[in-house]
Amino acid sequence: MKVTKKGALGIGAIAVASAFVLSGCQASGDNGDDGDTAGSLTVWVDAERVDALKGAAEAYTEKTGVEVELVSKDNATIKDDFIQQVPTGEGPDIAMGAHDWLGELTTNGVVAPLELGDSASGYLDVAIQAATYEGTTYMLPYAVENIAVLRNTALAPEAAASFDDMIAKGQAAGLAQPFVVEQGAEGNPYHLYPFQTAFGAPVFGTDASGSYDPADLQLGAQGGYEFAGWLASQGKTGTGVFNTDIDGAIAKQAFLDGTAAFWLTGPWNVGAAIDAGIDVAIDPIPSPTGSPAQPFAGVKGFFLSAESKNKVAATDFLVNYLGSEDVQLSLYEAGNILPALNAAAETASSDPIIAGFATVGADAVAMPAIPAMGSVWQYWGVAQAAIINGEDPTATWDKLVADVQAAIS
């Protein structure tokens, strides 16, 4: 990745800042102030990706003199620890995390805006959309993750052209259960979202900046009711394709056992299928309407602390080092998830599995990070599960919309 004019200016600023820091360090020997902190960066990283960042950290230190300490953290606790420690001044300069934390991080005032400058155009559109909250970019993205259809090529040699075609292909292979997707007793709207969007029913609309607008709840649009009716037709009293008795483990086992030819899931399950000896193809999600079936995209990245004492260096490290093609590929190799940087994504797509998820991801939309989304999750899956199990789709969708509107008003 090129170093932009802004980035070059950033490096120049680093040189100035470093000189200042060095001077400050000498002074701190007299007064015991924070010279060590100003001359270093602390980066919280999940344990699986520490090694992938060591080269970038060493290169940055060699070039600027600013030490970079990589701290291995449990991914399950990074967000809460970041929110708790940043206001005390004990948190890191940079933390790794997921884009759907942004609503909570900005509400708590613990993240600083990030100036990506010209480099923003080098990232996948959905990655930048996810990194931007209320019109301001807060995250340096490094990976994009979405679901797609895994196909057992021995059972279904060709990709399905539509949802109905997918079911027909599985039935032609003699399968009673051609397609599986995890649901469970409380439903799983994340996995059903592509079918819902095919009916023109996103959760929220967007404002002029492209950010999700909590005042524009689209669940109640006509498309939402059409989706609800279709979901009922594929549930307990219809075809039975969707079944709340099928949770993640059952769906996985059906595909691994060869009793299902198609499985809607994410890249995290591909390894198990390959290990089971299945020749797997990654297909677009078959639409029930002819319109694109758009899944959610989850984007991973790095946040700049609002209380960082070295924001100039931290920004430069983020944009020009963690945003480089080499580092994005190193992170890809550590996690096997599509890189967020276009150039790295193209390189990684030499793997047909990654290429398949990238193709599906081209239609993906960033999962809303706004706090109102919490109210949607609270009611959404339960309503879908009720429809699958035979409740009236219109009345159930009406209640879902009313419950969400009441919760976010």
Coordinates of C-alpha atoms in Angstrom, one line a residue:
M1 CA 0.0 0.0 0.0
K2 CA 1.3 3.4 -0.9
V3 CA 2.2 6.0 1.7
T4 CA -0.1 8.9 0.9
K5 CA 0.7 12.5 1.1
K6 CA -1.2 12.7 4.4
G7 CA 0.7 9.6 5.5
A8 CA 4.0 11.2 4.6
L9 CA 3.1 14.2 6.5
G10 CA 2.2 11.9 9.4
I11 CA 5.7 10.4 9.3
G12 CA 7.2 13.8 9.2
A13 CA 5.1 14.7 12.2
I14 CA 6.3 11.6 13.9
A15 CA 9.9 12.7 13.4
V16 CA 9.0 16.0 15.1
A17 CA 7.0 14.2 17.7
S18 CA 9.8 11.7 18.3
A19 CA 12.3 14.5 18.8
F20 CA 9.9 16.1 21.3
V21 CA 9.3 12.8 23.0
L22 CA 13.0 12.2 23.3
S23 CA 13.4 15.7 24.8
G24 CA 10.4 14.9 27.1
C25 CA 12.0 11.6 28.1
Q26 CA 15.2 13.3 29.2
A27 CA 13.0 15.8 31.1
S28 CA 11.0 13.0 32.7
G29 CA 14.1 11.7 34.3
D30 CA 14.0 14.8 36.4
N31 CA 10.3 15.0 37.2
G32 CA 9.1 11.4 36.9
D33 CA 6.3 12.3 34.4
D34 CA 5.0 10.1 31.5
G35 CA 7.9 10.2 29.1
D36 CA 7.9 6.4 28.7
T37 CA 4.3 6.4 27.7
A38 CA 4.7 9.2 25.2
G39 CA 7.5 7.3 23.5
S40 CA 5.7 4.1 23.0
L41 CA 2.4 2.6 21.8
T42 CA 0.5 -0.1 23.5
V43 CA -1.7 -2.3 21.2
W44 CA -4.2 -4.8 22.5
V45 CA -4.5 -7.8 20.2
D46 CA -6.4 -11.0 20.4
A47 CA -4.1 -13.9 21.2
E48 CA -4.4 -15.5 17.8
R49 CA -3.1 -12.5 15.9
V50 CA -0.1 -11.3 18.1
D51 CA 2.5 -13.1 15.9
A52 CA 0.9 -11.6 12.7
L53 CA 1.6 -8.1 14.0
K54 CA 5.2 -8.5 15.3
G55 CA 6.8 -7.6 12.0
A56 CA 4.9 -4.4 11.7
A57 CA 5.6 -3.4 15.3
E58 CA 9.4 -4.0 14.8
A59 CA 9.4 -2.2 11.5
Y60 CA 7.7 0.8 13.0
T61 CA 10.1 1.0 16.0
E62 CA 13.1 0.7 13.6
K63 CA 11.8 3.5 11.4
T64 CA 10.5 5.9 14.1
G65 CA 12.1 5.0 17.4
V66 CA 8.6 4.6 18.9
E67 CA 8.3 1.3 20.8
V68 CA 5.2 -0.8 20.0
E69 CA 4.1 -3.2 22.8
L70 CA 1.7 -5.9 21.6
V71 CA -0.4 -7.1 24.5
S72 CA -2.2 -10.4 24.0
K73 CA -5.8 -10.2 25.2
D74 CA -8.8 -12.5 25.4
N75 CA -11.0 -11.4 22.6
A76 CA -14.0 -12.0 24.9
T77 CA -12.9 -9.3 27.3
I78 CA -11.2 -6.6 25.1
K79 CA -14.3 -4.5 24.6
D80 CA -15.2 -4.3 28.3
D81 CA -11.6 -3.8 29.4
F82 CA -11.2 -1.0 26.8
I83 CA -14.3 0.8 28.0
Q84 CA -13.3 0.5 31.6
Q85 CA -9.6 1.4 31.3
V86 CA -9.5 4.1 28.7
P87 CA -11.1 6.8 31.0
T88 CA -8.6 5.9 33.7
G89 CA -5.6 6.5 31.4
E90 CA -4.6 2.8 31.9
G91 CA -5.9 1.6 28.6
P92 CA -4.0 1.0 25.3
D93 CA -3.4 3.4 22.5
I94 CA -4.9 1.0 20.0
A95 CA -7.3 -2.0 20.5
M96 CA -8.4 -4.7 18.1
G97 CA -12.1 -5.3 17.9
A98 CA -15.3 -5.7 15.8
H99 CA -17.2 -2.9 14.1
D100 CA -20.5 -3.6 15.9
W101 CA -18.8 -2.4 19.1
L102 CA -18.8 1.1 17.7
G103 CA -22.2 2.2 19.1
E104 CA -21.1 1.3 22.6
L105 CA -17.5 2.6 22.3
T106 CA -18.7 6.0 21.0
T107 CA -21.4 6.3 23.5
N108 CA -18.8 5.8 26.2
G109 CA -16.5 8.3 24.5
V110 CA -13.5 5.9 24.5
V111 CA -12.6 6.0 20.8
A112 CA -11.1 8.8 18.7
P113 CA -11.9 9.6 15.1
L114 CA -9.5 8.1 12.6
E115 CA -8.3 10.0 9.5
L116 CA -7.7 7.4 6.7
G117 CA -7.3 10.1 4.1
D118 CA -6.6 8.8 0.5
S119 CA -6.1 5.3 1.8
A120 CA -9.9 4.9 2.5
S121 CA -10.4 4.3 -1.2
G122 CA -8.2 1.2 -1.0
Y123 CA -10.6 -0.7 1.2
L124 CA -13.7 -2.7 0.4
D125 CA -16.8 -0.5 0.5
V126 CA -18.5 -2.5 3.1
A127 CA -15.4 -2.3 5.3
I128 CA -15.5 1.5 5.2
Q129 CA -19.2 1.6 5.8
A130 CA -18.8 -0.6 8.9
A131 CA -15.8 1.6 10.1
T132 CA -17.9 4.7 9.9
Y133 CA -20.4 5.7 12.6
E134 CA -22.7 8.7 12.3
G135 CA -20.5 10.0 9.4
T136 CA -17.2 9.7 11.2
T137 CA -14.6 6.9 10.7
Y138 CA -13.4 5.3 13.9
M139 CA -11.8 2.1 12.8
L140 CA -9.0 0.8 10.6
P141 CA -10.5 -2.3 9.1
Y142 CA -8.5 -5.5 8.5
A143 CA -11.0 -8.3 7.8
V144 CA -14.6 -8.8 6.5
E145 CA -16.7 -11.8 7.3
N146 CA -20.0 -12.9 6.0
I147 CA -22.1 -16.1 5.5
A148 CA -22.5 -18.0 2.2
V149 CA -23.9 -21.3 1.0
L150 CA -21.5 -24.3 1.4
R151 CA -22.3 -26.9 -1.3
N152 CA -21.4 -30.6 -1.2
T153 CA -20.3 -30.9 -4.9
A154 CA -20.7 -34.7 -4.8
L155 CA -24.4 -34.3 -4.0
A156 CA -25.1 -31.1 -6.0
P157 CA -22.6 -30.6 -8.8
E158 CA -24.0 -27.2 -9.8
A159 CA -24.8 -24.1 -7.9
A160 CA -28.4 -23.2 -7.4
A161 CA -30.0 -20.4 -9.4
S162 CA -32.7 -19.7 -6.8
F163 CA -33.9 -20.8 -3.4
D164 CA -36.5 -23.1 -5.0
D165 CA -33.8 -24.5 -7.4
M166 CA -31.6 -25.2 -4.4
I167 CA -34.3 -27.3 -2.7
A168 CA -35.0 -29.1 -6.1
K169 CA -31.3 -29.9 -6.6
G170 CA -31.1 -31.5 -3.1
Q171 CA -34.3 -33.4 -3.6
A172 CA -33.0 -34.7 -7.0
A173 CA -30.0 -36.1 -5.0
G174 CA -32.5 -38.1 -2.9
L175 CA -32.2 -35.9 0.2
A176 CA -35.2 -35.4 2.5
Q177 CA -33.4 -32.3 3.9
P178 CA -31.6 -30.6 1.0
F179 CA -30.7 -27.4 2.9
V180 CA -29.8 -26.6 6.5
V181 CA -29.4 -23.4 8.4
E182 CA -29.1 -23.0 12.1
Q183 CA -32.1 -21.6 13.9
G184 CA -32.9 -23.0 17.4
A185 CA -35.8 -22.3 19.8
E186 CA -35.3 -18.5 19.7
G187 CA -34.6 -18.3 16.0
N188 CA -31.5 -16.9 14.3
P189 CA -32.2 -13.7 12.3
Y190 CA -28.5 -13.2 11.4
H191 CA -28.7 -16.3 9.3
L192 CA -32.1 -15.5 7.8
Y193 CA -31.2 -11.9 7.0
P194 CA -30.2 -12.6 3.4
F195 CA -33.7 -14.0 2.6
Q196 CA -35.3 -11.0 4.4
T197 CA -33.3 -8.5 2.3
A198 CA -34.3 -10.3 -0.8
F199 CA -37.8 -9.0 -0.1
G200 CA -36.5 -5.5 0.2
A201 CA -36.8 -5.4 4.0
P202 CA -33.6 -4.2 5.7
V203 CA -33.7 -3.5 9.4
F204 CA -33.0 0.3 9.2
G205 CA -32.7 2.8 6.4
T206 CA -29.7 5.1 6.1
D207 CA -29.2 8.8 6.3
A208 CA -27.5 11.1 3.9
S209 CA -24.0 10.1 5.2
G210 CA -24.8 6.4 4.5
S211 CA -25.0 5.6 8.3
Y212 CA -27.9 3.6 9.7
D213 CA -30.8 5.8 10.9
P214 CA -32.5 4.5 14.0
A215 CA -35.5 6.7 13.2
D216 CA -36.0 4.9 10.0
L217 CA -37.1 1.4 11.0
Q218 CA -37.6 -0.6 7.8
L219 CA -38.8 -3.8 9.4
G220 CA -42.4 -2.5 9.1
A221 CA -42.2 -1.8 5.4
Q222 CA -44.2 -4.0 3.0
G223 CA -41.2 -6.1 2.3
G224 CA -41.1 -7.2 5.9
Y225 CA -44.6 -8.6 5.7
E226 CA -43.9 -10.3 2.4
F227 CA -40.9 -11.9 4.0
A228 CA -42.9 -13.0 7.0
G229 CA -45.4 -14.7 4.7
W230 CA -42.8 -16.5 2.8
L231 CA -41.1 -17.6 6.0
A232 CA -44.4 -19.1 7.2
S233 CA -44.7 -21.0 3.9
Q234 CA -41.2 -22.5 4.5
G235 CA -41.9 -23.4 8.1
K236 CA -43.7 -26.1 10.2
T237 CA -47.1 -25.7 8.4
G238 CA -45.5 -25.3 4.9
T239 CA -42.5 -27.0 3.3
G240 CA -40.6 -27.5 6.5
V241 CA -37.4 -26.2 5.1
F242 CA -36.9 -24.0 8.2
N243 CA -37.1 -25.8 11.5
T244 CA -36.4 -24.4 15.0
D245 CA -35.3 -27.9 16.1
I246 CA -32.2 -27.4 13.9
D247 CA -29.5 -25.6 15.9
G248 CA -26.0 -25.0 14.8
A249 CA -24.7 -28.4 15.9
I250 CA -27.5 -30.3 14.1
A251 CA -27.1 -28.3 10.9
K252 CA -23.4 -28.9 10.9
Q253 CA -23.7 -32.6 11.5
A254 CA -26.3 -32.9 8.7
F255 CA -23.9 -31.4 6.2
L256 CA -20.9 -33.4 7.4
D257 CA -23.0 -36.6 7.3
G258 CA -24.1 -35.9 3.7
T259 CA -27.8 -35.7 4.6
A260 CA -27.9 -32.1 3.5
A261 CA -26.3 -30.8 0.3
F262 CA -26.4 -27.1 1.1
W263 CA -25.5 -25.3 4.3
L264 CA -25.9 -21.6 5.0
T265 CA -23.0 -20.7 7.3
G266 CA -19.8 -18.8 7.7
P267 CA -16.1 -19.4 6.9
W268 CA -15.6 -20.6 10.4
N269 CA -17.2 -24.0 9.5
V270 CA -15.4 -24.6 6.2
G271 CA -12.5 -26.4 7.9
A272 CA -14.8 -29.0 9.5
A273 CA -16.4 -29.8 6.1
I274 CA -13.0 -30.2 4.4
D275 CA -11.7 -32.3 7.3
A276 CA -14.8 -34.5 6.8
G277 CA -13.7 -35.2 3.2
I278 CA -16.3 -33.1 1.5
D279 CA -15.5 -31.3 -1.7
V280 CA -16.9 -27.9 -0.8
A281 CA -17.9 -25.1 -3.1
I282 CA -18.9 -21.7 -1.8
D283 CA -21.9 -20.3 -3.6
P284 CA -24.0 -17.1 -3.5
I285 CA -27.0 -17.3 -1.3
P286 CA -30.0 -18.3 -3.6
S287 CA -32.7 -15.7 -3.6
P288 CA -36.3 -16.5 -3.1
T289 CA -37.4 -13.4 -5.1
G290 CA -34.8 -12.7 -7.8
S291 CA -33.5 -9.7 -5.9
P292 CA -30.1 -10.0 -4.2
A293 CA -30.0 -12.0 -0.9
Q294 CA -27.7 -9.7 1.1
P295 CA -26.1 -11.1 4.3
F296 CA -24.7 -9.0 7.1
A297 CA -21.0 -8.3 7.0
G298 CA -19.0 -8.3 10.2
V299 CA -15.8 -6.2 10.0
K300 CA -12.8 -6.5 12.2
G301 CA -10.4 -3.7 12.8
F302 CA -8.4 -1.5 15.2
F303 CA -9.7 1.4 17.3
L304 CA -7.7 4.5 18.4
S305 CA -8.1 5.3 22.1
A306 CA -9.7 8.7 22.9
E307 CA -7.1 9.0 25.7
S308 CA -4.0 8.0 23.7
K309 CA -1.1 10.3 24.6
N310 CA 0.5 9.6 21.3
K311 CA -2.3 9.9 18.7
V312 CA 0.0 11.1 15.9
A313 CA 2.2 8.0 16.1
A314 CA -0.8 5.7 16.8
T315 CA -2.6 7.1 13.7
D316 CA 0.5 6.7 11.5
F317 CA 1.0 3.1 12.8
L318 CA -2.6 2.3 12.1
V319 CA -2.9 3.8 8.6
N320 CA 0.5 3.2 7.1
Y321 CA 1.6 -0.1 8.9
L322 CA -1.5 -2.0 10.0
G323 CA -3.2 -0.8 6.8
S324 CA -0.4 -2.2 4.6
E325 CA -1.0 -5.1 2.2
D326 CA 1.7 -7.2 4.0
V327 CA 0.1 -6.8 7.4
Q328 CA -3.4 -7.4 6.1
L329 CA -2.2 -10.6 4.5
S330 CA -0.4 -11.6 7.7
L331 CA -3.7 -11.1 9.6
Y332 CA -5.5 -13.1 6.9
E333 CA -3.1 -16.0 7.2
A334 CA -3.7 -15.9 11.0
G335 CA -7.5 -16.0 10.8
N336 CA -8.3 -17.1 7.2
I337 CA -10.8 -14.3 6.8
L338 CA -11.1 -12.1 3.8
P339 CA -8.8 -9.0 4.1
A340 CA -10.5 -5.6 4.2
L341 CA -7.9 -4.0 1.9
N342 CA -8.7 -4.4 -1.7
A343 CA -5.2 -5.4 -2.8
A344 CA -4.9 -8.0 0.0
A345 CA -8.4 -9.3 -0.7
E346 CA -7.5 -9.9 -4.3
T347 CA -4.3 -11.8 -3.4
A348 CA -6.2 -13.9 -0.8
S349 CA -8.9 -14.7 -3.4
S350 CA -6.4 -17.0 -5.2
D351 CA -7.9 -19.4 -2.7
P352 CA -11.3 -20.5 -4.1
I353 CA -12.9 -20.7 -0.7
I354 CA -11.9 -17.1 0.1
A355 CA -13.0 -16.0 -3.5
G356 CA -16.4 -17.6 -2.9
F357 CA -17.0 -15.7 0.3
A358 CA -15.7 -12.5 -1.3
T359 CA -18.2 -12.9 -4.2
V360 CA -21.1 -13.2 -1.7
G361 CA -19.6 -10.4 0.4
A362 CA -19.8 -8.0 -2.5
D363 CA -23.6 -7.9 -1.8
A364 CA -23.2 -7.8 2.0
V365 CA -24.2 -4.9 4.1
A366 CA -22.5 -3.9 7.4
M367 CA -24.3 -5.1 10.4
P368 CA -25.8 -2.0 12.2
A369 CA -23.7 -0.9 15.1
I370 CA -26.2 1.6 16.4
P371 CA -27.5 1.0 20.0
A372 CA -31.0 0.6 18.7
M373 CA -29.9 -2.7 17.1
G374 CA -30.0 -4.2 20.6
S375 CA -33.7 -3.7 20.7
V376 CA -34.1 -5.4 17.4
W377 CA -32.2 -8.5 18.4
Q378 CA -34.3 -8.7 21.5
Y379 CA -37.5 -9.4 19.6
W380 CA -36.4 -10.4 16.1
G381 CA -35.4 -14.0 16.4
V382 CA -38.3 -14.9 18.7
A383 CA -40.8 -13.5 16.2
Q384 CA -39.2 -15.4 13.3
A385 CA -39.1 -18.6 15.3
A386 CA -42.9 -18.2 16.1
I387 CA -43.6 -17.7 12.4
I388 CA -41.6 -20.8 11.5
N389 CA -43.6 -22.7 14.1
G390 CA -47.0 -21.7 12.6
E391 CA -48.0 -18.4 14.3
D392 CA -49.8 -16.0 12.0
P393 CA -47.1 -14.2 10.1
T394 CA -48.8 -10.8 9.7
A395 CA -49.9 -10.6 13.4
T396 CA -46.5 -11.8 14.6
W397 CA -44.6 -9.3 12.3
D398 CA -46.9 -6.5 13.5
K399 CA -46.0 -7.3 17.1
L400 CA -42.3 -7.4 16.3
V401 CA -42.4 -4.0 14.7
A402 CA -44.5 -2.5 17.5
D403 CA -42.2 -4.0 20.2
V404 CA -39.0 -2.7 18.5
Q405 CA -40.5 0.8 17.9
A406 CA -41.6 1.0 21.5
A407 CA -38.1 -0.1 22.7
I408 CA -36.2 2.5 20.6
S409 CA -38.6 5.4 20.9

